[in-house]
Amino acid sequence: MKNFISIDDLSDFEKSVSEAIDLKNNSLKFNSLGKNKSLAMLFFNPSLRTRLSTQKAAQNLGFNTMVMNFNDEGWKLEFQNGVEMNGSSSEHVKEAASVISQYCDIIAIRAFASLNDKEADESELVINSFCKYSSVPIINMESATAHPLQALADAITIKEHKKTNRPKVVLTWAPHPKPLPHAVANSFVKMIKKINADFVISRPEGYHLNSKIEGQVNTTTDQEEALKNADFVYAKNWCSYKNYGKILKNDSSWKITSKKMNLTNNAKFMHCLPVRRNIIVSDSVIESPNSLVIQQARNRVYATQLILKKLIENE
Ligand code: SN0
């Protein structure tokens, strides 16, 4: 594996999930693998879990970490080629990526969707430019269209908590006051296709995902029907794809409540966090013993540890 940009970069997904669980059981086994090596983490957007779990994963493997927040600390980067740089951008990604590559052994990047321009977001300009102009491996810490570290952590969490070989998993849209990216949902869907699960997406009219992602998946606009017999309920908001970047409706009837969880097969509740309490999910559900949100966040460490290990071993 040269870079980790998508969940598809892992050649044997189920084996990778098992390997990550092995690392969780013995997290310091490879604690000198990263000796005298550095991981640079570049943030174009806020972070809590990603920043700290990635640093923790690196520490467990003996790496040094360097963190840079581009929005308030770095020069504003230019990503277009051939432009006269007389605007607000001070440095081109060509120089920035080459320079950073000399200081570290792996670069991890967070660069969210703009949600203004679908084509630009889907071109993944930021992460692809770093892949092109860096000379070290790149890790995606949530790009415009994908959040593969979250999906890998979610796969670990599902494997740890499933009671049947083929659990019923529901990904449900839930309301949110701000338009949010598709990255988490996209990578979750891609991941579910690689594991044994009976999967359905419930979302209101107008909230389908990119058909390249959602195609061949059961979908419904009837959330309560989808929740029946579910073993895992994964809630997430995303903005409209068709009417890109827009909120079409914010119907509080889509919130996950205890009453809705009663329709399920005593399902576990999942969310990637951060979560808007009592908008996406009621306090009673997120605080119930069936809530896995804290375990999901813990598993981000081992998901990232596996990816760092594979990249440094060039597996
Ligand atoms: C991000 C998203 O992609 O949905 C990151 C999730 C890991 N979430 C948000 O931006 C939430 C922001 C908010 O104000 O609730």
Short mmCIF file of C-alpha atoms and ligand atoms in Angstrom, two decimals:
data_model
loop_
_atom_site.label_atom_id
_atom_site.label_comp_id
_atom_site.label_asym_id
_atom_site.label_seq_id
_atom_site.Cartn_x
_atom_site.Cartn_y
_atom_site.Cartn_z
CA MET A 1 0.00 0.00 0.00
CA LYS A 2 1.54 3.30 -1.15
CA ASN A 3 -1.01 5.73 0.33
CA PHE A 4 -4.17 5.34 2.40
CA ILE A 5 -6.73 7.51 0.65
CA SER A 6 -9.69 5.15 0.49
CA ILE A 7 -10.90 2.02 2.25
CA ASP A 8 -10.25 0.30 -1.12
CA ASP A 9 -6.51 0.75 -0.59
CA LEU A 10 -6.59 -2.17 1.86
CA SER A 11 -6.23 -5.29 -0.27
CA ASP A 12 -7.83 -7.73 2.18
CA PHE A 13 -10.29 -5.71 4.25
CA GLU A 14 -11.53 -8.38 6.67
CA LYS A 15 -7.95 -9.45 7.38
CA SER A 16 -7.03 -5.82 8.09
CA VAL A 17 -9.87 -5.53 10.62
CA SER A 18 -8.56 -8.64 12.42
CA GLU A 19 -5.01 -7.25 12.34
CA ALA A 20 -6.23 -3.99 13.89
CA ILE A 21 -7.91 -5.96 16.69
CA ASP A 22 -4.62 -7.83 17.24
CA LEU A 23 -2.89 -4.45 17.61
CA LYS A 24 -5.54 -3.38 20.12
CA ASN A 25 -4.77 -6.46 22.19
CA ASN A 26 -1.05 -5.74 22.13
CA SER A 27 -0.76 -2.07 21.23
CA LEU A 28 2.93 -1.67 22.11
CA LYS A 29 4.15 -4.80 20.28
CA PHE A 30 5.67 -2.71 17.46
CA ASN A 31 6.70 0.28 19.58
CA SER A 32 10.06 0.71 17.87
CA LEU A 33 8.78 0.44 14.29
CA GLY A 34 8.61 4.24 14.04
CA LYS A 35 11.86 4.92 15.89
CA ASN A 36 13.56 8.02 14.46
CA LYS A 37 10.64 8.46 12.05
CA SER A 38 8.14 11.31 11.93
CA LEU A 39 4.51 11.66 11.00
CA ALA A 40 3.40 15.12 9.87
CA MET A 41 -0.28 15.87 10.40
CA LEU A 42 -1.73 18.72 8.34
CA PHE A 43 -5.14 20.12 9.24
CA PHE A 44 -7.23 22.35 7.02
CA ASN A 45 -10.25 21.81 9.36
CA PRO A 46 -11.01 21.24 13.05
CA SER A 47 -10.49 17.91 14.77
CA LEU A 48 -10.60 16.24 18.17
CA ARG A 49 -10.59 12.43 17.77
CA THR A 50 -8.62 12.42 14.54
CA ARG A 51 -5.86 14.61 15.88
CA LEU A 52 -5.44 12.87 19.24
CA SER A 53 -6.06 9.27 18.11
CA THR A 54 -3.60 9.67 15.24
CA GLN A 55 -0.97 11.05 17.62
CA LYS A 56 -1.67 8.22 20.05
CA ALA A 57 -1.39 5.63 17.26
CA ALA A 58 1.93 7.15 16.19
CA GLN A 59 3.22 7.14 19.78
CA ASN A 60 2.28 3.47 20.21
CA LEU A 61 4.52 2.69 17.23
CA GLY A 62 7.36 4.96 18.40
CA PHE A 63 6.90 7.72 15.78
CA ASN A 64 7.41 11.42 16.45
CA THR A 65 4.55 13.63 15.33
CA MET A 66 4.43 17.16 13.92
CA VAL A 67 1.07 18.90 13.75
CA MET A 68 0.25 21.94 11.66
CA ASN A 69 -3.08 23.78 11.41
CA PHE A 70 -3.11 25.44 8.01
CA ASN A 71 -6.11 27.65 8.63
CA ASP A 72 -4.57 29.78 11.31
CA GLU A 73 -0.86 28.93 11.22
CA GLY A 74 0.27 28.02 7.69
CA TRP A 75 0.62 30.08 4.55
CA LYS A 76 -2.51 29.90 2.46
CA LEU A 77 -1.75 27.36 -0.26
CA GLU A 78 -2.43 27.62 -3.98
CA PHE A 79 -3.58 24.39 -5.67
CA GLN A 80 -4.21 25.58 -9.26
CA ASN A 81 -1.41 25.28 -11.79
CA GLY A 82 -0.06 28.09 -13.87
CA VAL A 83 -1.75 30.92 -11.99
CA GLU A 84 -0.26 34.32 -11.25
CA MET A 85 -0.26 34.18 -7.47
CA ASN A 86 -1.25 37.78 -6.80
CA GLY A 87 -4.20 36.94 -4.53
CA SER A 88 -4.43 35.63 -1.00
CA SER A 89 -2.41 32.40 -1.50
CA SER A 90 1.24 32.76 -0.52
CA GLU A 91 2.70 29.38 -1.40
CA HIS A 92 2.03 26.68 -4.00
CA VAL A 93 1.30 23.12 -2.91
CA LYS A 94 4.15 21.98 -5.20
CA GLU A 95 6.75 23.61 -2.95
CA ALA A 96 4.86 22.95 0.30
CA ALA A 97 4.47 19.20 -0.35
CA SER A 98 8.10 18.80 -1.48
CA VAL A 99 9.39 20.69 1.55
CA ILE A 100 7.21 18.84 4.10
CA SER A 101 8.26 15.49 2.56
CA GLN A 102 11.87 16.26 3.53
CA TYR A 103 10.93 16.61 7.20
CA CYS A 104 8.89 13.45 7.72
CA ASP A 105 8.25 9.86 6.63
CA ILE A 106 4.44 9.98 6.31
CA ILE A 107 2.03 12.88 5.82
CA ALA A 108 -1.56 12.74 7.10
CA ILE A 109 -4.05 15.32 5.81
CA ARG A 110 -7.52 16.56 6.75
CA ALA A 111 -9.24 18.64 4.07
CA PHE A 112 -13.06 18.68 4.18
CA ALA A 113 -15.45 19.25 1.33
CA SER A 114 -16.20 22.91 0.54
CA LEU A 115 -19.85 21.94 -0.14
CA ASN A 116 -19.98 24.83 -2.66
CA ASP A 117 -18.85 23.02 -5.78
CA LYS A 118 -19.57 19.31 -6.24
CA GLU A 119 -17.12 18.84 -9.10
CA ALA A 120 -14.29 20.54 -7.22
CA ASP A 121 -14.99 18.48 -4.10
CA GLU A 122 -15.10 15.25 -6.11
CA SER A 123 -11.78 16.08 -7.74
CA GLU A 124 -10.20 15.86 -4.24
CA LEU A 125 -7.75 18.60 -5.20
CA VAL A 126 -6.06 18.97 -1.80
CA ILE A 127 -5.33 15.34 -1.01
CA ASN A 128 -4.57 14.45 -4.64
CA SER A 129 -2.14 17.37 -4.93
CA PHE A 130 -0.27 16.17 -1.86
CA CYS A 131 -0.20 12.63 -3.32
CA LYS A 132 1.22 14.05 -6.53
CA TYR A 133 3.85 16.39 -5.12
CA SER A 134 4.95 14.57 -1.93
CA SER A 135 7.66 11.95 -1.91
CA VAL A 136 6.32 10.13 1.18
CA PRO A 137 3.08 8.17 1.77
CA ILE A 138 -0.16 10.11 2.39
CA ILE A 139 -2.93 9.23 4.86
CA ASN A 140 -6.45 10.59 4.48
CA MET A 141 -7.74 12.00 7.80
CA GLU A 142 -11.06 12.97 6.07
CA SER A 143 -11.02 14.43 2.62
CA ALA A 144 -13.88 15.95 0.61
CA THR A 145 -15.48 12.57 -0.16
CA ALA A 146 -13.97 9.98 2.18
CA HIS A 147 -13.12 9.25 5.80
CA PRO A 148 -11.51 5.80 5.59
CA LEU A 149 -9.92 5.81 9.09
CA GLN A 150 -13.39 6.29 10.59
CA ALA A 151 -14.81 3.47 8.45
CA LEU A 152 -12.01 1.12 9.49
CA ALA A 153 -12.61 1.97 13.18
CA ASP A 154 -16.34 1.39 12.64
CA ALA A 155 -15.64 -2.03 11.10
CA ILE A 156 -13.56 -2.95 14.16
CA THR A 157 -16.41 -1.81 16.44
CA ILE A 158 -19.02 -3.81 14.53
CA LYS A 159 -16.84 -6.92 14.53
CA GLU A 160 -16.35 -6.61 18.31
CA HIS A 161 -20.07 -6.17 19.08
CA LYS A 162 -21.95 -8.27 16.53
CA LYS A 163 -23.91 -11.21 17.88
CA THR A 164 -24.65 -12.88 14.55
CA ASN A 165 -22.54 -13.58 11.53
CA ARG A 166 -24.69 -11.31 9.35
CA PRO A 167 -26.01 -8.44 11.49
CA LYS A 168 -28.59 -5.99 10.19
CA VAL A 169 -26.93 -2.56 9.91
CA VAL A 170 -28.90 0.63 9.26
CA LEU A 171 -27.26 3.87 8.18
CA THR A 172 -29.79 6.56 8.85
CA TRP A 173 -29.74 10.22 7.91
CA ALA A 174 -30.55 12.46 10.89
CA PRO A 175 -31.17 16.21 11.05
CA HIS A 176 -28.48 18.86 11.62
CA PRO A 177 -28.52 22.66 11.60
CA LYS A 178 -25.52 22.90 9.22
CA PRO A 179 -24.91 21.27 5.83
CA LEU A 180 -22.39 18.46 6.40
CA PRO A 181 -20.14 16.50 4.04
CA HIS A 182 -20.78 13.01 2.65
CA ALA A 183 -17.34 11.68 3.57
CA VAL A 184 -18.30 9.65 6.65
CA ALA A 185 -21.40 8.16 5.04
CA ASN A 186 -19.55 7.38 1.78
CA SER A 187 -16.75 5.48 3.51
CA PHE A 188 -19.19 3.71 5.84
CA VAL A 189 -21.17 2.42 2.83
CA LYS A 190 -17.98 1.31 1.05
CA MET A 191 -16.87 -0.48 4.21
CA ILE A 192 -20.20 -2.25 4.78
CA LYS A 193 -20.05 -3.64 1.24
CA LYS A 194 -16.83 -5.41 2.25
CA ILE A 195 -18.19 -7.12 5.39
CA ASN A 196 -21.02 -9.60 5.90
CA ALA A 197 -24.06 -7.50 6.80
CA ASP A 198 -27.69 -7.00 5.87
CA PHE A 199 -27.50 -3.28 5.07
CA VAL A 200 -30.06 -0.57 4.46
CA ILE A 201 -29.79 3.23 4.21
CA SER A 202 -32.76 5.31 5.34
CA ARG A 203 -32.89 8.95 4.29
CA PRO A 204 -35.56 11.50 3.37
CA GLU A 205 -36.48 12.27 -0.23
CA GLY A 206 -33.69 14.32 -1.87
CA TYR A 207 -30.91 12.98 0.37
CA HIS A 208 -29.50 10.16 -1.72
CA LEU A 209 -25.69 9.83 -1.76
CA ASN A 210 -23.58 9.77 -4.93
CA SER A 211 -25.10 6.94 -7.00
CA LYS A 212 -21.60 5.48 -7.50
CA ILE A 213 -21.54 4.89 -3.73
CA GLU A 214 -25.20 4.17 -3.04
CA GLY A 215 -25.85 2.00 -6.11
CA GLN A 216 -26.70 -1.64 -5.31
CA VAL A 217 -27.53 -0.77 -1.68
CA ASN A 218 -31.09 -1.10 -0.30
CA THR A 219 -32.44 2.36 0.46
CA THR A 220 -35.72 3.60 1.88
CA THR A 221 -37.37 6.84 2.93
CA ASP A 222 -39.19 4.96 5.71
CA GLN A 223 -36.86 5.20 8.70
CA GLU A 224 -39.08 3.20 11.06
CA GLU A 225 -39.36 0.34 8.58
CA ALA A 226 -35.56 0.31 8.20
CA LEU A 227 -35.03 0.23 11.97
CA LYS A 228 -37.11 -2.93 12.45
CA ASN A 229 -34.87 -5.76 13.63
CA ALA A 230 -31.69 -3.72 13.27
CA ASP A 231 -28.61 -4.85 15.21
CA PHE A 232 -26.66 -1.62 14.58
CA VAL A 233 -28.05 1.87 13.99
CA TYR A 234 -25.49 4.32 12.56
CA ALA A 235 -26.80 7.88 12.55
CA LYS A 236 -25.22 10.62 10.45
CA ASN A 237 -26.28 13.82 8.80
CA TRP A 238 -25.24 14.75 5.29
CA CYS A 239 -26.34 17.55 2.98
CA SER A 240 -28.21 16.99 -0.26
CA TYR A 241 -26.13 15.52 -3.08
CA LYS A 242 -28.48 16.47 -5.91
CA ASN A 243 -28.96 19.98 -4.60
CA TYR A 244 -25.34 19.96 -3.55
CA GLY A 245 -24.45 21.51 -0.21
CA LYS A 246 -28.05 22.40 0.63
CA ILE A 247 -30.30 21.52 3.56
CA LEU A 248 -33.65 20.52 2.04
CA LYS A 249 -35.41 19.81 5.27
CA ASN A 250 -34.47 19.43 8.88
CA ASP A 251 -37.28 17.25 10.03
CA SER A 252 -36.88 16.50 13.73
CA SER A 253 -38.98 13.38 13.20
CA TRP A 254 -35.74 11.78 11.88
CA LYS A 255 -33.98 12.14 15.27
CA ILE A 256 -32.97 8.83 16.89
CA THR A 257 -34.97 8.45 20.10
CA SER A 258 -35.49 5.62 22.60
CA LYS A 259 -38.90 5.01 21.06
CA LYS A 260 -37.26 4.39 17.70
CA MET A 261 -34.55 2.20 19.21
CA ASN A 262 -37.39 0.06 20.62
CA LEU A 263 -38.23 -0.95 17.05
CA THR A 264 -34.81 -2.59 16.69
CA ASN A 265 -33.35 -5.88 17.82
CA ASN A 266 -31.89 -4.16 20.92
CA ALA A 267 -29.54 -2.42 18.48
CA LYS A 268 -26.26 -0.77 19.26
CA PHE A 269 -26.15 2.95 18.49
CA MET A 270 -23.21 4.35 16.51
CA HIS A 271 -22.07 7.84 15.46
CA CYS A 272 -18.62 9.07 14.44
CA LEU A 273 -18.81 12.19 16.72
CA PRO A 274 -18.94 15.10 17.16
CA VAL A 275 -22.69 14.78 17.59
CA ARG A 276 -25.39 17.38 18.18
CA ARG A 277 -27.30 15.97 21.15
CA ASN A 278 -31.10 16.03 20.98
CA ILE A 279 -30.90 17.00 17.29
CA ILE A 280 -29.36 13.83 15.82
CA VAL A 281 -29.85 11.59 18.86
CA SER A 282 -31.59 11.96 22.19
CA ASP A 283 -29.58 12.00 25.43
CA SER A 284 -31.26 8.75 26.48
CA VAL A 285 -29.94 6.86 23.42
CA ILE A 286 -26.39 8.22 23.39
CA GLU A 287 -26.07 7.60 27.14
CA SER A 288 -27.61 4.12 27.04
CA PRO A 289 -25.51 0.99 27.51
CA ASN A 290 -26.16 0.24 23.82
CA SER A 291 -24.29 3.34 22.69
CA LEU A 292 -20.92 2.52 21.09
CA VAL A 293 -19.76 6.06 20.36
CA ILE A 294 -16.93 6.04 22.91
CA GLN A 295 -15.70 2.61 21.78
CA GLN A 296 -15.76 3.82 18.15
CA ALA A 297 -13.52 6.74 19.11
CA ARG A 298 -11.14 4.38 20.94
CA ASN A 299 -10.89 2.16 17.89
CA ARG A 300 -9.66 5.11 15.83
CA VAL A 301 -6.29 4.56 17.54
CA TYR A 302 -5.94 0.96 16.35
CA ALA A 303 -7.31 1.66 12.89
CA THR A 304 -4.63 4.33 12.44
CA GLN A 305 -1.95 2.18 14.04
CA LEU A 306 -2.61 -0.51 11.45
CA ILE A 307 -2.40 1.98 8.58
CA LEU A 308 0.86 3.54 9.86
CA LYS A 309 2.33 0.06 10.27
CA LYS A 310 1.35 -1.03 6.77
CA LEU A 311 2.67 2.18 5.18
CA ILE A 312 6.02 2.04 6.97
CA GLU A 313 6.42 -1.68 6.24
CA ASN A 314 5.24 -0.92 2.68
CA GLU A 315 2.87 -3.87 2.87
C1 SN0 B 1 -17.67 16.44 10.12
C2 SN0 B 1 -18.43 15.68 9.04
O1 SN0 B 1 -17.81 15.27 8.04
O2 SN0 B 1 -19.64 15.49 9.18
C3 SN0 B 1 -16.62 15.56 10.76
C4 SN0 B 1 -17.06 14.22 11.24
C5 SN0 B 1 -15.94 13.34 11.68
N1 SN0 B 1 -18.60 16.89 11.13
C6 SN0 B 1 -18.87 18.18 11.32
O3 SN0 B 1 -18.37 19.03 10.63
C7 SN0 B 1 -19.83 18.54 12.46
C8 SN0 B 1 -19.82 20.01 12.73
C9 SN0 B 1 -20.92 20.49 13.66
O4 SN0 B 1 -20.98 21.72 13.79
O5 SN0 B 1 -21.70 19.72 14.24
#
